[in-house]
Tab-separated table of C-alpha atoms in Angstrom:
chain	number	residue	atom	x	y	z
A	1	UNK	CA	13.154	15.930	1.121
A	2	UNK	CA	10.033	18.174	0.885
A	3	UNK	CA	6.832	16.854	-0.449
A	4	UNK	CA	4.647	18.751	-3.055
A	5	UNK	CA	1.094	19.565	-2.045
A	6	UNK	CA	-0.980	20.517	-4.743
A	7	UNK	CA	-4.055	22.763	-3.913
A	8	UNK	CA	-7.139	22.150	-6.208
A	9	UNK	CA	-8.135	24.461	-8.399
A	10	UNK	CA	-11.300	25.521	-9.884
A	11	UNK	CA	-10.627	25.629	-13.697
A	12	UNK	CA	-14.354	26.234	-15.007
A	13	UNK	CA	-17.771	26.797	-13.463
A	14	UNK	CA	-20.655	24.315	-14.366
A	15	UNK	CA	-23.882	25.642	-14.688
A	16	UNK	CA	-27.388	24.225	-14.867
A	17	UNK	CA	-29.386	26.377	-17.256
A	18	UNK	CA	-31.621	23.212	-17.425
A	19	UNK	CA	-34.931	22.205	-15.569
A	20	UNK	CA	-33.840	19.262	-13.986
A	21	UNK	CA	-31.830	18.789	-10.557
A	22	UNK	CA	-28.287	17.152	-11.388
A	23	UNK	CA	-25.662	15.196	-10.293
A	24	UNK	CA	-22.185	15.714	-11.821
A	25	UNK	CA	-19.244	12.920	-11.808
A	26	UNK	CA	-15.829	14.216	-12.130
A	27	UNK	CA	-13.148	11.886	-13.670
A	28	UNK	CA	-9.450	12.443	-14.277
A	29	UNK	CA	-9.640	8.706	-15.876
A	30	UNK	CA	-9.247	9.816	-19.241
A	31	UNK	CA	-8.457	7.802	-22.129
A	32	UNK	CA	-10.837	5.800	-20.156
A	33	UNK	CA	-14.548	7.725	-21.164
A	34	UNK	CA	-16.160	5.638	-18.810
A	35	UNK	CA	-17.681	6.011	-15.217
A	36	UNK	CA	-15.081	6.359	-13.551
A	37	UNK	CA	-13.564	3.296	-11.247
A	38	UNK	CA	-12.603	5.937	-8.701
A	39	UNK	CA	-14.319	9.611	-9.119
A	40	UNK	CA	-12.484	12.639	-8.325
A	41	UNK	CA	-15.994	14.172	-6.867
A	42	UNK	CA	-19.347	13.999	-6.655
A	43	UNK	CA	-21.229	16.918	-7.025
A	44	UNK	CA	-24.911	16.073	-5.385
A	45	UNK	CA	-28.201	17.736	-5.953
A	46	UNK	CA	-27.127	20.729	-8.308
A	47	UNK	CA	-30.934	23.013	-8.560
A	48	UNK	CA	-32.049	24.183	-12.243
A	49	UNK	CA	-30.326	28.111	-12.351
A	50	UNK	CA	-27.431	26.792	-9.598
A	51	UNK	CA	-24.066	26.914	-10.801
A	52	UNK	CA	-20.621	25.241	-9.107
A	53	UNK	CA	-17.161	25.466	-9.630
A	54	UNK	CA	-15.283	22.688	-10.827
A	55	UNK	CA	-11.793	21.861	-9.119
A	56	UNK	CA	-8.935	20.277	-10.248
A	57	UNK	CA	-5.459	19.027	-9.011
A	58	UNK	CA	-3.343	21.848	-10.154
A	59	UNK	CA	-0.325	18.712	-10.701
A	60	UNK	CA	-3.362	17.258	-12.519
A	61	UNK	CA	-4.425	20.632	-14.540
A	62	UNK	CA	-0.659	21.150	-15.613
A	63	UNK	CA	0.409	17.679	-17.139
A	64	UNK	CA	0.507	17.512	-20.692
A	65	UNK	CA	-2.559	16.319	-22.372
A	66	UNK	CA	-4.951	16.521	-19.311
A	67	UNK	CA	-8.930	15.811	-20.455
A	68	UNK	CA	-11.593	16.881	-17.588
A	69	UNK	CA	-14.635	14.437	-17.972
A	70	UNK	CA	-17.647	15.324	-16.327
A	71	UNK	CA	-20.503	13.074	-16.141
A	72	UNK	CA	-24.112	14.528	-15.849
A	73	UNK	CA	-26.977	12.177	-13.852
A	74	UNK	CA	-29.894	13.021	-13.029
A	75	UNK	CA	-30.336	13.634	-9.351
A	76	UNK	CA	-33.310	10.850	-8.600
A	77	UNK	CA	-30.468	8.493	-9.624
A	78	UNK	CA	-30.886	6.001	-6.744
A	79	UNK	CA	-26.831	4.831	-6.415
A	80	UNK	CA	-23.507	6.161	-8.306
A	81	UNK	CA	-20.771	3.535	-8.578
A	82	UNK	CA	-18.882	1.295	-10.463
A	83	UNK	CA	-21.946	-0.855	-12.084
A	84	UNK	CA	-22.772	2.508	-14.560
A	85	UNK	CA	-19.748	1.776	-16.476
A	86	UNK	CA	-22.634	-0.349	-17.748
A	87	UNK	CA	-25.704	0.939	-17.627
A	88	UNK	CA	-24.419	4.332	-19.500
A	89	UNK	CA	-27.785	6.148	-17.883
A	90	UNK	CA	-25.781	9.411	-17.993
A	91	UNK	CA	-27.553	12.576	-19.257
A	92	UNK	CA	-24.239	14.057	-20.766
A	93	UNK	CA	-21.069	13.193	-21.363
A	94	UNK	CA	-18.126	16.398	-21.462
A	95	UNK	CA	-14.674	15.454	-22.746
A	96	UNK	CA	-12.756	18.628	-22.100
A	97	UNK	CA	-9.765	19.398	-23.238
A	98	UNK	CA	-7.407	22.884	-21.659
A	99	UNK	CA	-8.603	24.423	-25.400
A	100	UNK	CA	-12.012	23.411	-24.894
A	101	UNK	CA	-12.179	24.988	-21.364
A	102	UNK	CA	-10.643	28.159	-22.610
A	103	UNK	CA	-12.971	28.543	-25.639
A	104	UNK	CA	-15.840	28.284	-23.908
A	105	UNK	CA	-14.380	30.575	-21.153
A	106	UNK	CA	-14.325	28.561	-18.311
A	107	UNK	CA	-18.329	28.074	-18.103
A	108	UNK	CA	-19.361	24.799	-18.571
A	109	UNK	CA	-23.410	24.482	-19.424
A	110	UNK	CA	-25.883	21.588	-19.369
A	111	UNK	CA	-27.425	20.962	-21.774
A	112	UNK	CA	-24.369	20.725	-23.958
A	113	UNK	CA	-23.538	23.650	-26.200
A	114	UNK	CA	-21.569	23.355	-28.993
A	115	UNK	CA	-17.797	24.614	-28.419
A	116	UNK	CA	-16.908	28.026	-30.286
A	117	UNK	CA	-13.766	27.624	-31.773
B	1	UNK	CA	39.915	23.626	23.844
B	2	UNK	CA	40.238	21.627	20.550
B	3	UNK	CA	43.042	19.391	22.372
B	4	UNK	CA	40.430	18.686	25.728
B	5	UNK	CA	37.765	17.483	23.076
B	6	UNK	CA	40.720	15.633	21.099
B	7	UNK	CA	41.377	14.181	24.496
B	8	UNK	CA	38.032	13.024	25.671
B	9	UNK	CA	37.366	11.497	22.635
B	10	UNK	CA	41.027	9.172	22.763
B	11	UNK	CA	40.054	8.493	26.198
B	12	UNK	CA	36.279	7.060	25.212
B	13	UNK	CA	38.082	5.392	22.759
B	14	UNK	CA	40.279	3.655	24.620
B	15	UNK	CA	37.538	2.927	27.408
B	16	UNK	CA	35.607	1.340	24.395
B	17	UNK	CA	38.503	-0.499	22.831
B	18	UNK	CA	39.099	-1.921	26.895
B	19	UNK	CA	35.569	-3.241	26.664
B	20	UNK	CA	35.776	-5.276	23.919
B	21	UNK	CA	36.803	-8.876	24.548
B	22	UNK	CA	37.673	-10.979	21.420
B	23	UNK	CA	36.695	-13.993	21.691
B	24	UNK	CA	39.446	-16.565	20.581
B	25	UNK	CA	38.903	-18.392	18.112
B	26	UNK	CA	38.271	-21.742	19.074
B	27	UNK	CA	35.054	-23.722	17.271
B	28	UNK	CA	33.255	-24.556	20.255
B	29	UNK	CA	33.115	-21.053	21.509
B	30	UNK	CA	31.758	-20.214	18.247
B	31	UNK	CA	28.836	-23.250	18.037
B	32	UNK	CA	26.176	-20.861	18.474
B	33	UNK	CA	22.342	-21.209	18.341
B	34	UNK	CA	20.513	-18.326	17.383
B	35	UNK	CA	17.323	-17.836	16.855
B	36	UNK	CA	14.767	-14.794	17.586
B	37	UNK	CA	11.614	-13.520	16.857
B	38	UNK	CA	10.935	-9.358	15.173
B	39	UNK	CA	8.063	-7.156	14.350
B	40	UNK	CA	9.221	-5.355	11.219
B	41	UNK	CA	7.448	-2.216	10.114
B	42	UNK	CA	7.135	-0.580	6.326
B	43	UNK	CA	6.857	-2.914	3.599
B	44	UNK	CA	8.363	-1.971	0.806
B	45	UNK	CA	4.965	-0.353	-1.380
B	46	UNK	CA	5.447	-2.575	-4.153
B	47	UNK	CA	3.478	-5.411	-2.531
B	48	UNK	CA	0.833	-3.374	-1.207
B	49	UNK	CA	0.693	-2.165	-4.930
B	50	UNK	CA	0.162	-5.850	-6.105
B	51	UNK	CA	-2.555	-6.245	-4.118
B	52	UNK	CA	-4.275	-3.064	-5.304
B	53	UNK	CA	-3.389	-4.058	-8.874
B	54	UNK	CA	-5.548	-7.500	-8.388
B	55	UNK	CA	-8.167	-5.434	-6.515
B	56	UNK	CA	-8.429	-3.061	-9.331
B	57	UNK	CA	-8.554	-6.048	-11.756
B	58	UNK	CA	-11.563	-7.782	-9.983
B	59	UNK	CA	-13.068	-4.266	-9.765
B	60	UNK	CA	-12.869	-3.850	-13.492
B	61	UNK	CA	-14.100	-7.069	-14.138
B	62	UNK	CA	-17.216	-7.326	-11.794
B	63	UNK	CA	-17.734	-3.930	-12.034
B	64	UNK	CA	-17.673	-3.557	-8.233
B	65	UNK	CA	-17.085	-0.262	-6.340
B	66	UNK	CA	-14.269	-0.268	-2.991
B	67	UNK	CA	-14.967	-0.101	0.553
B	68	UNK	CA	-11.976	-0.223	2.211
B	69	UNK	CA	-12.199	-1.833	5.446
B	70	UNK	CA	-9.070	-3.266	8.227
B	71	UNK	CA	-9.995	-6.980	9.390
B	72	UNK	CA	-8.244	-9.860	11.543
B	73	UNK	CA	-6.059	-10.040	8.858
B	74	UNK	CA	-2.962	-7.799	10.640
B	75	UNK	CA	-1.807	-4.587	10.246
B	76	UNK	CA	-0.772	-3.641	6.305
B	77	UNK	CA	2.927	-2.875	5.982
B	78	UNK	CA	3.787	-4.622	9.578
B	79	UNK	CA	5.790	-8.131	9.620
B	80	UNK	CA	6.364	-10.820	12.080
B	81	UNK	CA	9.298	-12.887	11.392
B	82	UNK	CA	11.236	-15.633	12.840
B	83	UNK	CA	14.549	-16.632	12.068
B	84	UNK	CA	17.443	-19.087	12.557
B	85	UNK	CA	21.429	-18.556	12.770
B	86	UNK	CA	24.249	-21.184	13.657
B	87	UNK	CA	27.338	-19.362	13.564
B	88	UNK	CA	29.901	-20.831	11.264
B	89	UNK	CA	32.812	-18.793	12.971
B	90	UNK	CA	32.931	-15.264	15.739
B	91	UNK	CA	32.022	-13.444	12.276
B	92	UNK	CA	29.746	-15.574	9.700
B	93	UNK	CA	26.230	-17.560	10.858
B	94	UNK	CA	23.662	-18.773	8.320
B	95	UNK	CA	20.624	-19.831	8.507
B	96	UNK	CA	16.791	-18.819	7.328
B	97	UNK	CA	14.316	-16.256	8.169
B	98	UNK	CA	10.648	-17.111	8.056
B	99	UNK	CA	8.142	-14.472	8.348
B	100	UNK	CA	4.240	-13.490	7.568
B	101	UNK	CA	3.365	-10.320	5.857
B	102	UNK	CA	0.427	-8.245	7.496
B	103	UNK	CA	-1.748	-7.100	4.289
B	104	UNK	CA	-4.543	-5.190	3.970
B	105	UNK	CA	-8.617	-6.488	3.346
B	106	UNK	CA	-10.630	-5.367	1.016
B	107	UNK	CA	-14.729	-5.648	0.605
B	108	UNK	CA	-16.284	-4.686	-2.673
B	109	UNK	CA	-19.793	-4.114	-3.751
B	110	UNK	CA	-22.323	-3.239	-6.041
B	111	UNK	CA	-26.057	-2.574	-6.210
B	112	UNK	CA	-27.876	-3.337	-9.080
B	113	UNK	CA	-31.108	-1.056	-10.108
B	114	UNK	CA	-33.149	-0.792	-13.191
B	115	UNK	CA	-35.906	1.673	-14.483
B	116	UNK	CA	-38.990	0.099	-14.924
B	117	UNK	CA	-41.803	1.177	-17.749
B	118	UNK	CA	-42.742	4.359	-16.062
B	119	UNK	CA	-39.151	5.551	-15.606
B	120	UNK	CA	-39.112	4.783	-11.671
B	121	UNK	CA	-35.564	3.393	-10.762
B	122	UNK	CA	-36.232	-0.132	-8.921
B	123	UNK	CA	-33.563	-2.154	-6.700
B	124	UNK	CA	-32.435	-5.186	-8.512
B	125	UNK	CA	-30.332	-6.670	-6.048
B	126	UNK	CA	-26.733	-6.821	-4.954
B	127	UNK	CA	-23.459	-8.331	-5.339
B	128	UNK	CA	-20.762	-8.703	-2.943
B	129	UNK	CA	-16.671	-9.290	-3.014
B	130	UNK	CA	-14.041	-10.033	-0.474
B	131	UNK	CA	-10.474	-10.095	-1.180
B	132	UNK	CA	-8.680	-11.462	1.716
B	133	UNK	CA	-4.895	-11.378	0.970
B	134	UNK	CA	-1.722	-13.738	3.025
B	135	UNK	CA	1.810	-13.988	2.416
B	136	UNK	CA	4.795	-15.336	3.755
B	137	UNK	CA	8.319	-15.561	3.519
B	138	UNK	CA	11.269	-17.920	3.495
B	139	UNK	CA	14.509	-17.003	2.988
B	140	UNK	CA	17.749	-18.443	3.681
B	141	UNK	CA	20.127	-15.808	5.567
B	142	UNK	CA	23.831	-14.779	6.377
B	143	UNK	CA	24.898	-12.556	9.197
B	144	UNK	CA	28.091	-11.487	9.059
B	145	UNK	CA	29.098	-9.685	12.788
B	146	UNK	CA	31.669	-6.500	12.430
B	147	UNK	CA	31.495	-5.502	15.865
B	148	UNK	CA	31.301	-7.569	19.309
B	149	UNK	CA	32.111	-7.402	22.896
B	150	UNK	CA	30.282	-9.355	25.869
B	151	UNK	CA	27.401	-6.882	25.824
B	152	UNK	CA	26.897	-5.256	22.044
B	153	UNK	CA	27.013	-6.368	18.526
B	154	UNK	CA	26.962	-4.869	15.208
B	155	UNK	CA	25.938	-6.819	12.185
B	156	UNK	CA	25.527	-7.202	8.130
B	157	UNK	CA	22.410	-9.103	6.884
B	158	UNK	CA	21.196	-10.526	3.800
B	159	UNK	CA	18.929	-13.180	2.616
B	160	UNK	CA	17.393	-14.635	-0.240
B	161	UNK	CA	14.318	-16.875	-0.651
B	162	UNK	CA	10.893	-17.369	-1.730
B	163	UNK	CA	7.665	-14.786	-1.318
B	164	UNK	CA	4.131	-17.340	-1.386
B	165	UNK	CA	1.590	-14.741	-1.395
B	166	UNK	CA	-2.593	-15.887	-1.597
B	167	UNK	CA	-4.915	-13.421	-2.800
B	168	UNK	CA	-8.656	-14.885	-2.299
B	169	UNK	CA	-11.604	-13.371	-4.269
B	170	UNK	CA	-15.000	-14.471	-2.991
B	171	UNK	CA	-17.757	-12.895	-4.956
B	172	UNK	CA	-20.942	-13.684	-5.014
B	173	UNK	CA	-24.197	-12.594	-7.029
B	174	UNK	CA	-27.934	-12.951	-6.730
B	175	UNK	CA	-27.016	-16.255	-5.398
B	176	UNK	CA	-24.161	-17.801	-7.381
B	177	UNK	CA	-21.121	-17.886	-6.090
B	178	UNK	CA	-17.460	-17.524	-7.470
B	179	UNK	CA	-13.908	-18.220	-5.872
B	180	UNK	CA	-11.045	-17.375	-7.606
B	181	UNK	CA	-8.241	-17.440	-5.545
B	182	UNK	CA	-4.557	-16.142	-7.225
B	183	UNK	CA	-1.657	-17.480	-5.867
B	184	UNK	CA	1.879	-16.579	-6.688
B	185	UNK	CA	5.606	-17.514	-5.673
B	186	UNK	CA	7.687	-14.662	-5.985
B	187	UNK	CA	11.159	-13.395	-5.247
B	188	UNK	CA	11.803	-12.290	-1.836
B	189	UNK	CA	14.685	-10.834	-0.795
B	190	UNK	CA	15.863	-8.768	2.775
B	191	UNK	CA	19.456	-6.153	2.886
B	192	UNK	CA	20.045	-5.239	6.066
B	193	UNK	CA	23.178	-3.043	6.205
B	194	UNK	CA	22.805	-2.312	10.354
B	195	UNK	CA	21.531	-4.755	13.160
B	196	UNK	CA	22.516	-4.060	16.844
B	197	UNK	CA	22.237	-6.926	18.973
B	198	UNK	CA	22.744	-6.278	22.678
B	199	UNK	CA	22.780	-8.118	25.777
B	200	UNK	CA	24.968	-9.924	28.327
B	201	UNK	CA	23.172	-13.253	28.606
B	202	UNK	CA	21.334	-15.901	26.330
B	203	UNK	CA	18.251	-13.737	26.055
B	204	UNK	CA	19.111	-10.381	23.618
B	205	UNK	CA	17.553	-7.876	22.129
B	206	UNK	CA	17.945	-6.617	18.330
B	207	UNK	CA	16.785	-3.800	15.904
B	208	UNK	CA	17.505	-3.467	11.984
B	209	UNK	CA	17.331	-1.186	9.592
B	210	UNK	CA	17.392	-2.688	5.968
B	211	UNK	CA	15.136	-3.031	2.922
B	212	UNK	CA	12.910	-6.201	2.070
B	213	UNK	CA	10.258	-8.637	2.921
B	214	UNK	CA	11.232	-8.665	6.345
B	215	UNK	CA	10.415	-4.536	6.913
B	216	UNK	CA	12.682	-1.663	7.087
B	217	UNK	CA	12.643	-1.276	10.409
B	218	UNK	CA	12.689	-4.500	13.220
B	219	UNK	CA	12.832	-4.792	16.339
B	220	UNK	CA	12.664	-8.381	18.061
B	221	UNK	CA	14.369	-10.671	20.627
B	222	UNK	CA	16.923	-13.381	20.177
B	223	UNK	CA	18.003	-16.115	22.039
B	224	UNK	CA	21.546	-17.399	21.768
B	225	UNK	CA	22.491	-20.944	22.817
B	226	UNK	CA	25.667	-21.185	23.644
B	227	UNK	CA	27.756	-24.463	24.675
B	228	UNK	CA	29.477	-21.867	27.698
B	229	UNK	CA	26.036	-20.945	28.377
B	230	UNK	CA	25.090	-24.276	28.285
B	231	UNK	CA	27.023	-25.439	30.730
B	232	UNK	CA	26.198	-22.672	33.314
């Protein structure tokens, strides 16, 4: 029996055309468009101009209906977890489907811009 | 060259086949009192799963966030069990298997913080969970033995009981406390197509490979009391 290792993959780039210094929550938790219980990654301390590429379980990025959710704090934000599922504190909010990513051609920009289709 | 293999293997066949001594059948020969203790490894995942299902239902519910940690409470997916056989005949003993399931601890927490008028975040204060799971296992058992001579036995296992398994939630909150244990009675159930018991003497030694509460691999060591024995 041989066991499957998936390698991430970086399906879009996220860039901060913004002034502010971010933090970015990535959930694969979707229907559920909360915080996530258990986040895929943090990505910590992202500088105004900076961009990052976004990775993703390619067994993940293959299943049928996949949505990438990326939450967007703002860095000062003194603890991530579980209790923001309440507070809702977030800056932005991307539910993005495989079309979504495509249209926009894999760049991902805060703030939000509408989605060309 | 195939006929000197052919021949080795009749004549370790027949040195096996001189080994084994039936016993007669006679009762008292057969009044046997066996009972051992095993360490069984592997769990079967489902009850590891239960237990992360009622952590994942508290964490929903409390909003709490996971730190997994490894207590006194023994080693997830490792068993100690106990058991009891009187043998009905040289082939069939029952009996009943008792056993406690290692499982794993969790501690859960959460910090509060709020932004105050001008937009500083401030610490509110923090709550705290601890699930601390047990279980344990009774089930009545049949061997039956397809294989003995004085020093080796091979065996069939299965057993049937009940599963009592406590899952304790202590949370507490800017002072007020909550306990809400969960207890359930489930099921249990061991299949252990192999044992090999071997030994010349009271004092034996096992392993088993099966499926179950009990592990699916154990290793342990029995004592048989035997009315020969007995009267050594």
């Amino acid at each position: 029996m041989t066991c499957e290792e998936y390698e991430p993959e970086t399906v879009c780039i996220f860039q901060n055309k913004s002034q502010d210094t971010l933090t970015i929550v990535v959930s694969n938790e979707y229907p559920d468009t909360l915080y996530p219980m258990d986040p895929e990654y943090i990505i910590y301390d992202l500088m105004p101009g900076d961009y990052k590429g976004i990775q993703v379980d390619y067994s993940d990025w293959y299943a049928n209906g996949y949505v990438l959710q990326l939450f967007v704090y703002d860095a000062s934000i003194p603890k991530l977890g579980a209790y923001l599922r309440k507070q809702h504190v977030e800056m932005a909010h991307y539910t993005l489907t495989k079309e979504d990513i495509r249209a926009m051609e894999g760049i991902v920009t805060y703030p939000p811009q509408p989605i060309k289709k | 060259m195939k006929r000197i293999i052919l021949l080795t293997l009749l004549c370790q066949i027949a040195a096996i086949a001189s080994a084994i001594r039936p016993l007669k059948y006679h009762r008292e020969n057969y009044r046997l009192h066996d009972f051992g203790i095993a360490i069984g490894a592997y769990l079967p995942k489902a009850m590891e799963n239960d237990l992360d299902g009622f952590v994942m239902q508290m964490r929903m519910r409390y909003l709490l966030d996971k730190d997994d940690y490894y207590g006194g409470g023994g080693v997830p997916g490792m068993t100690i069990n106990g058991y009891y056989l009187y043998s009905l005949n040289d082939r069939i003993s029952v009996g009943a298997t008792i056993g406690w399931n290692g499982m794993s601890k969790y501690e859960l927490e959460r910090y509060d913080f709020y932004k105050n008028s001008d937009n500083v975040w401030k610490f509110k204060g923090q709550a705290q969970a601890k699930i601390n799971a047990r279980a344990f296992h009774l089930m009545p058992t049949v061997r039956y033995t397809w294989f003995y001579n004085s020093a080796l036995s091979l065996y069939s296992k299965g057993s049937i009981g009940v599963y009592y398994r406590y899952m304790g939630f202590d949370y507490s909150e800017h002072g007020q406390m909550i306990h809400a244990p969960q207890e359930d009675i489930l099921l249990a159930y061991q299949v252990t197509p192999l044992g090999i018991d071997f030994s010349d003497g009271p004092v034996r030694y096992f392993m088993e490979l099966g499926y179950g509460a009990a592990g699916i691999f154990k290793i342990g060591i029995s004592c048989r009391l035997h009315r020969k024995w007995q009267n050594k």
